[in-house]
Amino acid sequence: MNFKTKIGVRVCNKANGAEYVCALNTLAYSFVIIDCTDVSKSIATLKKLPRETNIIAHLDKRKESTYFDKKKDMVASYALLYDFVDAFIISGYDELSDDIDQLINLRLYNDEYRPILMEIPDDMTYDELDDVIAYAKLSNIDGLSVSNPRLLKHAVEKSEGILTIIADNVNDAELAASCLRAGASLISVNSGRYPYLSIFKGRRLIKRLRKSGAEYA
C-alpha cells in the first residue's frame, strides 16, 4: 500500500463518506477511509471519481448496509464495492476463519488485487492480538488498523514488517510522530463532524511533522 505520503483520513459520515473523498484526497491527504452504509449511494459517487483517487472502504460485520434499500451483509457489500475502492478495512469479526476467509476467496476471482486489513479493537489483549497476527500472516491478510498506541507498538513488533500497520484515529502531531517512529506504515486522522474542515487539520499535521523530523512521506 504505497501512497504519496503516509497521512490519510477516516471520514466519519457513515451514510456516504464518498462524497468528501475528492476534496480530502486532493487538498490534504494521500488516502481516505470511508464507511459505506448506503452502498448504492457510495458507488454512485465513487464511480465519478478519478481512478487514481486512493480510497479504503471500511466494512463492519456488526452493521447492516443497504443497496437500493435492500439489506446486504458484509460479504455482499465487499463484492459490490470491490471495483470502486483500493483496499478494505474489516471490523466486527467473531471467528477469524469464518468471517474473513470468504472475502479472501472472493478476491481470488478478481483480476485486480485489493488489500484487506483487519481493525483491532482497543480492548484486545496481547494474546488475542498475537492470534490475529498469526492468522493474518497465514491467510494473506495484508495489514492491521490499530488505534490503541500500546497495541500498535506490539503489532509492529510482532508483524515483523510483513503486515501494513495503520495507526488510526491519530489527531495530533506529537502522537503521529510517535506512531511513525514506532514503525506504523500509515497514519489516519479522524475527520470529525465536519470532514471539509479536516483539510486544514491535515495540512497543519504535515507541517508539524516536518518540523519534528518525522518521516511522513
Coordinates of N, CA and C in Angstrom, one line a residue:
M1 N 0.8 -1.2 0.0 CA 0.0 0.0 0.0 C 0.9 1.2 0.0
N2 N 1.2 1.7 -1.2 CA 2.1 2.8 -1.3 C 1.3 4.1 -1.8
F3 N 1.4 5.1 -0.9 CA 0.7 6.4 -1.2 C 1.7 7.5 -1.3
K4 N 1.3 8.6 -1.7 CA 2.3 9.8 -1.9 C 2.9 10.1 -0.5
T5 N 2.1 10.2 0.5 CA 2.6 10.4 1.9 C 1.9 9.3 2.8
K6 N 2.3 9.2 4.0 CA 1.8 8.3 5.0 C 0.5 8.8 5.7
I7 N 0.0 9.9 5.3 CA -1.0 10.6 6.1 C -2.4 10.4 5.3
G8 N -3.4 9.8 6.0 CA -4.7 9.7 5.4 C -5.8 10.2 6.4
V9 N -7.0 10.0 6.1 CA -8.1 10.5 6.9 C -9.3 9.5 6.9
R10 N -9.9 9.3 8.0 CA -11.1 8.5 8.1 C -12.3 9.4 8.2
V11 N -13.2 9.3 7.2 CA -14.4 10.1 7.2 C -15.5 9.6 8.1
C12 N -16.0 10.4 9.0 CA -17.0 9.9 10.0 C -18.4 9.9 9.5
N13 N -18.7 10.5 8.3 CA -20.0 10.5 7.8 C -20.3 9.1 7.3
K14 N -21.1 8.3 8.0 CA -21.2 6.9 7.7 C -22.2 6.6 6.6
A15 N -23.1 7.5 6.2 CA -24.1 7.2 5.2 C -23.4 7.3 3.8
N16 N -22.6 8.3 3.6 CA -21.9 8.4 2.3 C -20.7 9.2 2.4
G17 N -19.7 8.7 3.1 CA -18.4 9.4 3.2 C -17.7 9.6 1.9
A18 N -18.2 8.9 0.8 CA -17.6 9.0 -0.5 C -17.7 10.4 -1.1
E19 N -18.7 11.2 -0.7 CA -18.9 12.5 -1.3 C -17.7 13.5 -0.9
Y20 N -16.9 13.1 0.1 CA -15.9 14.0 0.6 C -14.5 13.6 0.0
V21 N -14.5 12.4 -0.6 CA -13.2 11.8 -1.0 C -12.3 12.7 -1.9
C22 N -12.9 13.3 -2.9 CA -12.1 14.0 -3.9 C -11.4 15.2 -3.3
A23 N -12.1 16.0 -2.5 CA -11.5 17.2 -1.9 C -10.5 16.8 -0.8
L24 N -10.8 15.8 0.0 CA -9.8 15.4 1.0 C -8.5 14.8 0.4
N25 N -8.7 14.0 -0.6 CA -7.6 13.3 -1.3 C -6.7 14.3 -2.1
T26 N -7.4 15.3 -2.6 CA -6.6 16.3 -3.5 C -5.9 17.4 -2.7
L27 N -6.6 17.8 -1.6 CA -6.1 19.0 -0.9 C -5.3 18.7 0.4
A28 N -5.3 17.5 0.9 CA -4.6 17.3 2.2 C -4.1 15.9 2.4
Y29 N -4.8 14.9 2.0 CA -4.4 13.5 2.4 C -4.1 12.6 1.2
S30 N -3.3 11.6 1.5 CA -3.0 10.6 0.4 C -3.9 9.5 0.3
F31 N -4.7 9.2 1.3 CA -5.8 8.2 1.2 C -6.9 8.6 2.1
V32 N -8.1 8.1 1.8 CA -9.3 8.4 2.5 C -10.1 7.1 2.9
I33 N -10.4 6.9 4.1 CA -11.1 5.7 4.6 C -12.6 6.1 4.7
I34 N -13.5 5.4 4.1 CA -14.9 5.7 4.2 C -15.7 4.5 4.7
D35 N -16.8 4.8 5.4 CA -17.8 3.8 5.9 C -19.0 3.9 4.9
C36 N -19.3 2.8 4.3 CA -20.3 2.7 3.3 C -21.6 2.0 3.8
T37 N -22.5 2.8 4.4 CA -23.7 2.2 4.9 C -24.7 2.1 3.8
D38 N -24.8 3.2 3.0 CA -25.7 3.1 1.8 C -24.7 2.8 0.6
V39 N -24.6 1.6 0.3 CA -23.6 1.2 -0.7 C -24.0 1.7 -2.1
S40 N -25.2 1.7 -2.4 CA -25.6 2.2 -3.8 C -25.3 3.7 -3.9
K41 N -25.5 4.5 -2.8 CA -25.2 5.9 -2.9 C -23.7 6.1 -3.0
S42 N -22.9 5.3 -2.2 CA -21.5 5.5 -2.2 C -20.9 5.1 -3.6
I43 N -21.4 4.1 -4.2 CA -20.9 3.7 -5.5 C -21.3 4.7 -6.6
A44 N -22.4 5.3 -6.5 CA -22.8 6.4 -7.4 C -21.8 7.5 -7.4
T45 N -21.3 7.8 -6.2 CA -20.3 8.9 -6.0 C -18.9 8.4 -6.5
L46 N -18.5 7.2 -6.0 CA -17.2 6.7 -6.3 C -16.9 6.6 -7.8
K47 N -17.9 6.1 -8.5 CA -17.6 5.8 -10.0 C -17.4 7.1 -10.8
K48 N -17.7 8.2 -10.2 CA -17.5 9.5 -10.9 C -16.1 10.1 -10.6
L49 N -15.3 9.5 -9.6 CA -14.1 10.0 -9.2 C -12.9 9.5 -10.1
P50 N -11.8 10.2 -10.2 CA -10.7 9.7 -11.0 C -10.2 8.4 -10.4
R51 N -9.8 7.5 -11.2 CA -9.4 6.2 -10.7 C -8.1 6.3 -9.8
E52 N -7.3 7.3 -9.9 CA -6.1 7.4 -9.1 C -6.4 7.9 -7.7
T53 N -7.7 8.2 -7.4 CA -8.1 8.6 -6.0 C -7.9 7.3 -5.2
N54 N -7.3 7.5 -4.0 CA -6.9 6.4 -3.1 C -8.0 6.3 -2.0
I55 N -8.8 5.2 -2.1 CA -10.0 5.0 -1.2 C -9.9 3.7 -0.5
I56 N -10.1 3.7 0.8 CA -10.2 2.4 1.6 C -11.6 2.4 2.1
A57 N -12.3 1.3 1.9 CA -13.6 1.1 2.4 C -13.6 0.3 3.7
H58 N -14.3 0.9 4.7 CA -14.4 0.2 6.0 C -15.7 -0.5 6.1
L59 N -15.7 -1.8 6.3 CA -16.9 -2.6 6.5 C -16.9 -3.3 7.8
D60 N -18.0 -3.2 8.5 CA -18.2 -3.7 9.9 C -19.2 -4.8 9.8
K61 N -18.8 -6.0 10.2 CA -19.7 -7.2 10.2 C -21.0 -7.0 11.1
R62 N -20.9 -6.1 12.1 CA -22.0 -5.9 13.0 C -23.0 -5.0 12.5
K63 N -22.8 -4.3 11.4 CA -23.7 -3.3 10.8 C -24.3 -3.8 9.5
E64 N -25.6 -3.6 9.3 CA -26.2 -3.9 8.1 C -26.1 -2.7 7.1
S65 N -25.7 -3.0 5.9 CA -25.7 -1.9 4.9 C -26.8 -2.2 3.9
T66 N -27.1 -1.2 3.0 CA -28.2 -1.3 2.1 C -27.7 -1.1 0.7
Y67 N -28.3 -1.7 -0.3 CA -28.0 -1.5 -1.7 C -29.4 -1.3 -2.4
F68 N -29.7 -0.1 -2.8 CA -31.0 0.3 -3.3 C -32.1 -0.2 -2.3
D69 N -31.9 0.1 -1.1 CA -32.9 -0.1 0.0 C -33.0 -1.6 0.4
K70 N -32.2 -2.5 -0.2 CA -32.2 -3.9 0.2 C -31.0 -4.1 1.1
K71 N -31.2 -4.8 2.3 CA -30.2 -5.1 3.2 C -29.1 -6.0 2.6
K72 N -27.9 -5.7 2.9 CA -26.7 -6.5 2.4 C -25.8 -6.8 3.6
D73 N -25.2 -8.0 3.6 CA -24.2 -8.3 4.6 C -22.9 -7.8 4.2
M74 N -21.9 -8.0 5.0 CA -20.5 -7.5 4.8 C -19.9 -8.1 3.5
V75 N -20.2 -9.4 3.2 CA -19.6 -10.1 2.1 C -20.2 -9.5 0.8
A76 N -21.5 -9.3 0.8 CA -22.2 -8.7 -0.4 C -21.7 -7.3 -0.6
S77 N -21.6 -6.5 0.4 CA -21.1 -5.1 0.3 C -19.7 -5.1 -0.3
Y78 N -18.8 -6.0 0.2 CA -17.5 -6.1 -0.3 C -17.4 -6.4 -1.8
A79 N -18.3 -7.3 -2.2 CA -18.3 -7.6 -3.6 C -18.8 -6.5 -4.5
L80 N -19.8 -5.7 -4.0 CA -20.3 -4.6 -4.7 C -19.3 -3.4 -4.8
L81 N -18.5 -3.2 -3.8 CA -17.6 -2.1 -3.7 C -16.2 -2.4 -4.3
Y82 N -16.0 -3.6 -4.6 CA -14.6 -4.1 -5.0 C -14.0 -3.3 -6.1
D83 N -14.7 -3.0 -7.1 CA -14.2 -2.3 -8.3 C -14.0 -0.8 -8.1
F84 N -14.5 -0.3 -7.0 CA -14.5 1.2 -6.8 C -13.6 1.7 -5.7
V85 N -12.9 0.8 -5.0 CA -12.0 1.2 -4.0 C -10.7 0.5 -4.1
D86 N -9.7 0.9 -3.3 CA -8.4 0.3 -3.4 C -8.0 -0.7 -2.4
A87 N -8.7 -0.7 -1.3 CA -8.4 -1.6 -0.2 C -9.6 -1.6 0.8
F88 N -9.6 -2.6 1.7 CA -10.7 -2.7 2.7 C -10.2 -2.9 4.1
I89 N -10.9 -2.2 5.0 CA -10.6 -2.4 6.5 C -11.9 -3.2 7.0
I90 N -11.7 -4.3 7.7 CA -12.8 -5.1 8.2 C -12.8 -5.1 9.7
S91 N -13.9 -4.9 10.3 CA -14.1 -5.0 11.7 C -15.3 -5.7 12.1
G92 N -15.4 -6.1 13.4 CA -16.6 -6.8 13.9 C -16.6 -8.3 13.7
Y93 N -15.4 -8.8 13.4 CA -15.3 -10.3 13.1 C -15.4 -11.1 14.4
D94 N -16.0 -12.3 14.3 CA -16.1 -13.1 15.5 C -15.1 -14.3 15.4
E95 N -15.4 -15.2 14.5 CA -14.5 -16.3 14.2 C -13.7 -15.9 13.0
L96 N -12.3 -15.8 13.1 CA -11.5 -15.3 12.1 C -11.7 -16.0 10.8
S97 N -11.6 -17.4 10.8 CA -11.7 -18.1 9.6 C -13.1 -18.0 8.9
D98 N -14.1 -17.9 9.7 CA -15.5 -17.9 9.1 C -15.8 -16.5 8.5
D99 N -15.3 -15.5 9.1 CA -15.7 -14.1 8.6 C -14.8 -13.6 7.5
I100 N -13.5 -13.9 7.6 CA -12.6 -13.2 6.7 C -12.3 -14.1 5.5
D101 N -12.3 -15.4 5.6 CA -11.9 -16.3 4.5 C -12.8 -16.1 3.3
Q102 N -14.1 -15.8 3.5 CA -15.0 -15.6 2.4 C -14.5 -14.4 1.5
L103 N -14.0 -13.4 2.2 CA -13.5 -12.2 1.4 C -12.2 -12.6 0.6
I104 N -11.4 -13.3 1.3 CA -10.1 -13.7 0.6 C -10.4 -14.6 -0.6
N105 N -11.4 -15.5 -0.4 CA -11.8 -16.4 -1.6 C -12.4 -15.6 -2.7
L106 N -13.2 -14.6 -2.4 CA -13.8 -13.7 -3.4 C -12.7 -13.0 -4.2
R107 N -11.7 -12.5 -3.4 CA -10.6 -11.8 -4.1 C -9.9 -12.6 -5.2
L108 N -9.9 -13.9 -5.0 CA -9.2 -14.8 -6.0 C -9.9 -14.7 -7.3
Y109 N -11.2 -14.3 -7.4 CA -11.9 -14.3 -8.6 C -11.8 -13.0 -9.3
N110 N -11.1 -12.0 -8.8 CA -11.0 -10.7 -9.4 C -9.6 -10.5 -10.0
D111 N -9.5 -9.8 -11.1 CA -8.2 -9.6 -11.8 C -7.3 -8.7 -11.0
E112 N -7.9 -7.7 -10.3 CA -7.1 -6.7 -9.5 C -7.1 -7.1 -8.1
Y113 N -6.0 -6.9 -7.4 CA -5.8 -7.2 -6.0 C -6.2 -6.1 -5.1
R114 N -7.0 -6.3 -4.1 CA -7.4 -5.3 -3.2 C -6.9 -5.7 -1.8
P115 N -6.0 -5.0 -1.2 CA -5.5 -5.4 0.2 C -6.7 -5.4 1.2
I116 N -6.6 -6.3 2.1 CA -7.6 -6.4 3.2 C -6.8 -6.2 4.5
L117 N -7.3 -5.3 5.4 CA -6.8 -5.1 6.7 C -7.8 -5.3 7.7
M118 N -7.4 -5.8 8.9 CA -8.3 -6.1 10.0 C -8.2 -5.0 11.1
E119 N -9.3 -4.5 11.5 CA -9.3 -3.4 12.5 C -9.2 -4.1 13.9
I120 N -8.3 -3.6 14.7 CA -8.0 -4.2 16.0 C -8.8 -3.4 17.1
P121 N -9.7 -4.1 17.9 CA -10.4 -3.4 19.0 C -9.4 -2.8 20.0
D122 N -9.8 -1.7 20.6 CA -8.9 -1.1 21.6 C -8.7 -1.9 22.8
D123 N -9.7 -2.8 23.2 CA -9.6 -3.6 24.4 C -9.0 -5.0 24.1
M124 N -8.5 -5.3 23.0 CA -7.9 -6.6 22.7 C -6.7 -6.8 23.5
T125 N -6.5 -8.1 24.0 CA -5.3 -8.4 24.8 C -4.1 -8.7 23.9
Y126 N -2.9 -8.8 24.4 CA -1.8 -9.1 23.6 C -1.9 -10.5 23.0
D127 N -2.4 -11.4 23.8 CA -2.5 -12.8 23.3 C -3.5 -12.9 22.2
E128 N -4.6 -12.1 22.3 CA -5.6 -12.1 21.2 C -5.0 -11.5 20.0
L129 N -4.2 -10.4 20.2 CA -3.6 -9.7 19.0 C -2.6 -10.7 18.4
D130 N -1.9 -11.4 19.2 CA -0.9 -12.4 18.6 C -1.6 -13.4 17.7
D131 N -2.8 -13.8 18.2 CA -3.6 -14.8 17.4 C -4.0 -14.2 16.0
V132 N -4.4 -12.9 16.1 CA -4.8 -12.2 14.8 C -3.7 -12.1 13.9
I133 N -2.5 -11.7 14.4 CA -1.3 -11.5 13.6 C -0.9 -12.8 13.0
A134 N -0.9 -13.9 13.7 CA -0.5 -15.2 13.2 C -1.5 -15.6 12.1
Y135 N -2.8 -15.4 12.3 CA -3.8 -15.7 11.3 C -3.6 -14.8 10.0
A136 N -3.3 -13.6 10.2 CA -3.1 -12.7 9.1 C -1.9 -13.1 8.2
K137 N -0.8 -13.5 8.9 CA 0.3 -14.0 8.1 C 0.1 -15.2 7.3
L138 N -0.8 -16.1 7.8 CA -1.1 -17.4 7.2 C -2.2 -17.2 6.1
S139 N -3.0 -16.2 6.2 CA -4.2 -16.1 5.4 C -4.2 -15.1 4.3
N140 N -3.1 -14.5 4.1 CA -3.0 -13.4 3.0 C -3.8 -12.1 3.4
I141 N -3.9 -11.9 4.7 CA -4.4 -10.6 5.2 C -3.2 -9.6 5.1
D142 N -3.5 -8.4 4.6 CA -2.4 -7.5 4.3 C -1.9 -6.6 5.4
G143 N -2.8 -6.4 6.4 CA -2.4 -5.4 7.4 C -3.4 -5.3 8.5
L144 N -3.1 -4.4 9.4 CA -4.0 -4.1 10.6 C -4.2 -2.6 10.7
S145 N -5.4 -2.3 11.3 CA -5.7 -0.9 11.6 C -5.8 -0.8 13.1
V146 N -4.9 0.0 13.8 CA -4.8 0.0 15.2 C -4.9 1.4 15.8
S147 N -5.8 1.6 16.7 CA -5.9 3.0 17.3 C -5.4 3.1 18.7
N148 N -5.1 2.0 19.3 CA -4.5 1.9 20.7 C -3.0 2.0 20.6
P149 N -2.3 3.0 21.1 CA -0.9 3.1 20.9 C -0.1 1.9 21.5
R150 N -0.6 1.4 22.6 CA 0.0 0.3 23.3 C 0.0 -1.0 22.4
L151 N -1.2 -1.2 21.8 CA -1.3 -2.3 20.9 C -0.6 -2.1 19.5
L152 N -0.5 -0.8 19.1 CA 0.2 -0.5 17.9 C 1.7 -0.9 18.0
K153 N 2.3 -0.6 19.1 CA 3.7 -1.0 19.2 C 3.9 -2.5 19.2
H154 N 3.0 -3.2 19.9 CA 3.1 -4.6 19.9 C 2.8 -5.2 18.5
A155 N 1.9 -4.7 17.8 CA 1.5 -5.1 16.4 C 2.7 -5.0 15.5
V156 N 3.4 -3.8 15.6 CA 4.6 -3.6 14.7 C 5.7 -4.6 15.0
E157 N 5.9 -4.8 16.3 CA 7.0 -5.8 16.7 C 6.6 -7.2 16.2
K158 N 5.4 -7.6 16.4 CA 5.0 -9.0 16.1 C 4.8 -9.3 14.6
S159 N 4.5 -8.2 13.9 CA 4.2 -8.4 12.5 C 5.5 -8.5 11.7
E160 N 6.6 -8.1 12.3 CA 8.0 -8.3 11.7 C 8.1 -7.7 10.3
G161 N 7.4 -6.6 10.0 CA 7.5 -6.0 8.7 C 6.7 -6.6 7.6
I162 N 6.0 -7.7 7.9 CA 5.2 -8.4 6.9 C 3.9 -7.7 6.6
L163 N 3.3 -7.1 7.7 CA 1.9 -6.5 7.6 C 2.0 -5.0 7.5
T164 N 1.1 -4.4 6.8 CA 0.9 -2.9 6.8 C 0.2 -2.6 8.1
I165 N 0.7 -1.6 8.8 CA 0.1 -1.2 10.1 C -0.4 0.2 10.0
I166 N -1.7 0.4 10.0 CA -2.2 1.8 10.0 C -2.5 2.2 11.5
A167 N -1.9 3.3 11.9 CA -2.2 3.9 13.2 C -3.4 4.8 13.0
D168 N -4.6 4.4 13.5 CA -5.9 5.1 13.2 C -6.2 6.0 14.3
N169 N -7.1 7.0 13.9 CA -7.6 8.0 14.9 C -6.5 8.8 15.6
V170 N -5.5 9.2 14.8 CA -4.4 10.0 15.4 C -4.6 11.4 15.0
N171 N -4.8 12.3 16.0 CA -5.3 13.6 15.7 C -4.3 14.7 16.2
D172 N -3.1 14.4 16.6 CA -2.2 15.4 17.0 C -0.8 15.0 16.5
A173 N 0.0 16.0 16.2 CA 1.3 15.8 15.6 C 2.3 15.0 16.4
E174 N 2.2 15.2 17.7 CA 3.1 14.5 18.6 C 2.9 13.0 18.6
L175 N 1.6 12.7 18.7 CA 1.2 11.2 18.6 C 1.5 10.7 17.2
A176 N 1.3 11.4 16.2 CA 1.5 11.0 14.8 C 3.0 10.6 14.7
A177 N 3.9 11.6 15.1 CA 5.3 11.4 15.0 C 5.7 10.1 15.8
S178 N 5.1 10.0 17.0 CA 5.5 8.8 17.9 C 5.1 7.5 17.2
C179 N 3.9 7.5 16.6 CA 3.5 6.3 15.9 C 4.4 5.9 14.7
L180 N 4.8 7.0 13.9 CA 5.6 6.7 12.8 C 7.0 6.2 13.3
R181 N 7.5 6.8 14.3 CA 8.8 6.3 14.9 C 8.7 4.9 15.4
A182 N 7.5 4.5 15.9 CA 7.3 3.2 16.4 C 7.2 2.2 15.3
G183 N 7.1 2.6 14.1 CA 7.0 1.7 12.9 C 5.7 1.6 12.2
A184 N 4.8 2.5 12.5 CA 3.5 2.5 11.8 C 3.8 2.7 10.3
S185 N 3.1 2.0 9.4 CA 3.2 2.2 8.0 C 2.5 3.4 7.5
L186 N 1.3 3.7 8.1 CA 0.5 4.8 7.7 C -0.2 5.4 8.9
I187 N -0.6 6.7 8.8 CA -1.3 7.4 9.8 C -2.7 7.8 9.3
S188 N -3.7 7.6 10.1 CA -5.1 8.0 9.7 C -5.6 8.9 10.7
V189 N -6.0 10.2 10.4 CA -6.7 11.1 11.3 C -8.2 10.9 11.2
N190 N -8.9 11.4 12.2 CA -10.3 11.4 12.2 C -10.9 12.7 11.7
S191 N -11.8 12.6 10.7 CA -12.3 13.8 10.1 C -13.2 14.7 11.1
G192 N -13.8 14.1 12.1 CA -14.7 14.8 13.0 C -16.0 15.0 12.3
R193 N -16.9 15.8 12.8 CA -18.2 16.0 12.3 C -18.3 16.8 11.0
Y194 N -17.2 17.5 10.7 CA -17.2 18.4 9.5 C -16.0 18.0 8.7
P195 N -16.1 17.0 7.8 CA -15.0 16.5 7.0 C -14.2 17.5 6.3
Y196 N -14.9 18.6 5.7 CA -14.1 19.6 4.9 C -13.1 20.3 5.8
L197 N -13.5 20.6 7.1 CA -12.6 21.3 8.0 C -11.4 20.5 8.3
S198 N -11.4 19.2 8.1 CA -10.3 18.3 8.4 C -9.2 18.5 7.4
I199 N -9.5 19.2 6.3 CA -8.4 19.5 5.3 C -7.4 20.4 6.0
F200 N -7.8 21.4 6.8 CA -6.8 22.2 7.5 C -6.1 21.5 8.5
K201 N -6.8 20.5 9.2 CA -6.1 19.7 10.2 C -5.0 18.9 9.5
G202 N -5.2 18.3 8.3 CA -4.2 17.5 7.6 C -3.0 18.4 7.2
R203 N -3.3 19.6 6.8 CA -2.2 20.4 6.4 C -1.3 20.8 7.6
R204 N -2.0 21.2 8.7 CA -1.2 21.5 9.9 C -0.4 20.3 10.4
L205 N -1.0 19.1 10.3 CA -0.3 18.0 10.8 C 1.0 17.7 10.0
I206 N 0.9 17.9 8.7 CA 2.1 17.6 7.9 C 3.2 18.7 8.2
K207 N 2.8 19.9 8.4 CA 3.7 21.0 8.7 C 4.5 20.7 10.0
R208 N 3.7 20.2 11.0 CA 4.3 19.9 12.3 C 5.2 18.6 12.2
L209 N 4.8 17.7 11.4 CA 5.6 16.5 11.3 C 6.9 16.9 10.6
R210 N 6.9 17.8 9.6 CA 8.1 18.3 9.0 C 9.1 18.9 10.1
K211 N 8.5 19.7 10.9 CA 9.3 20.4 12.0 C 9.9 19.4 13.0
S212 N 9.1 18.3 13.2 CA 9.5 17.3 14.2 C 10.6 16.4 13.6
G213 N 10.7 16.4 12.3 CA 11.7 15.5 11.7 C 11.2 14.1 11.4
A214 N 9.9 13.8 11.7 CA 9.3 12.5 11.5 C 9.2 12.3 10.0
E215 N 9.4 11.0 9.6 CA 9.4 10.7 8.2 C 7.9 10.3 7.8
Y216 N 7.2 11.3 7.2 CA 5.8 11.1 6.9 C 5.6 10.8 5.4
A217 N 6.6 10.9 4.6 CA 6.5 10.7 3.1 C 7.4 9.5 2.7

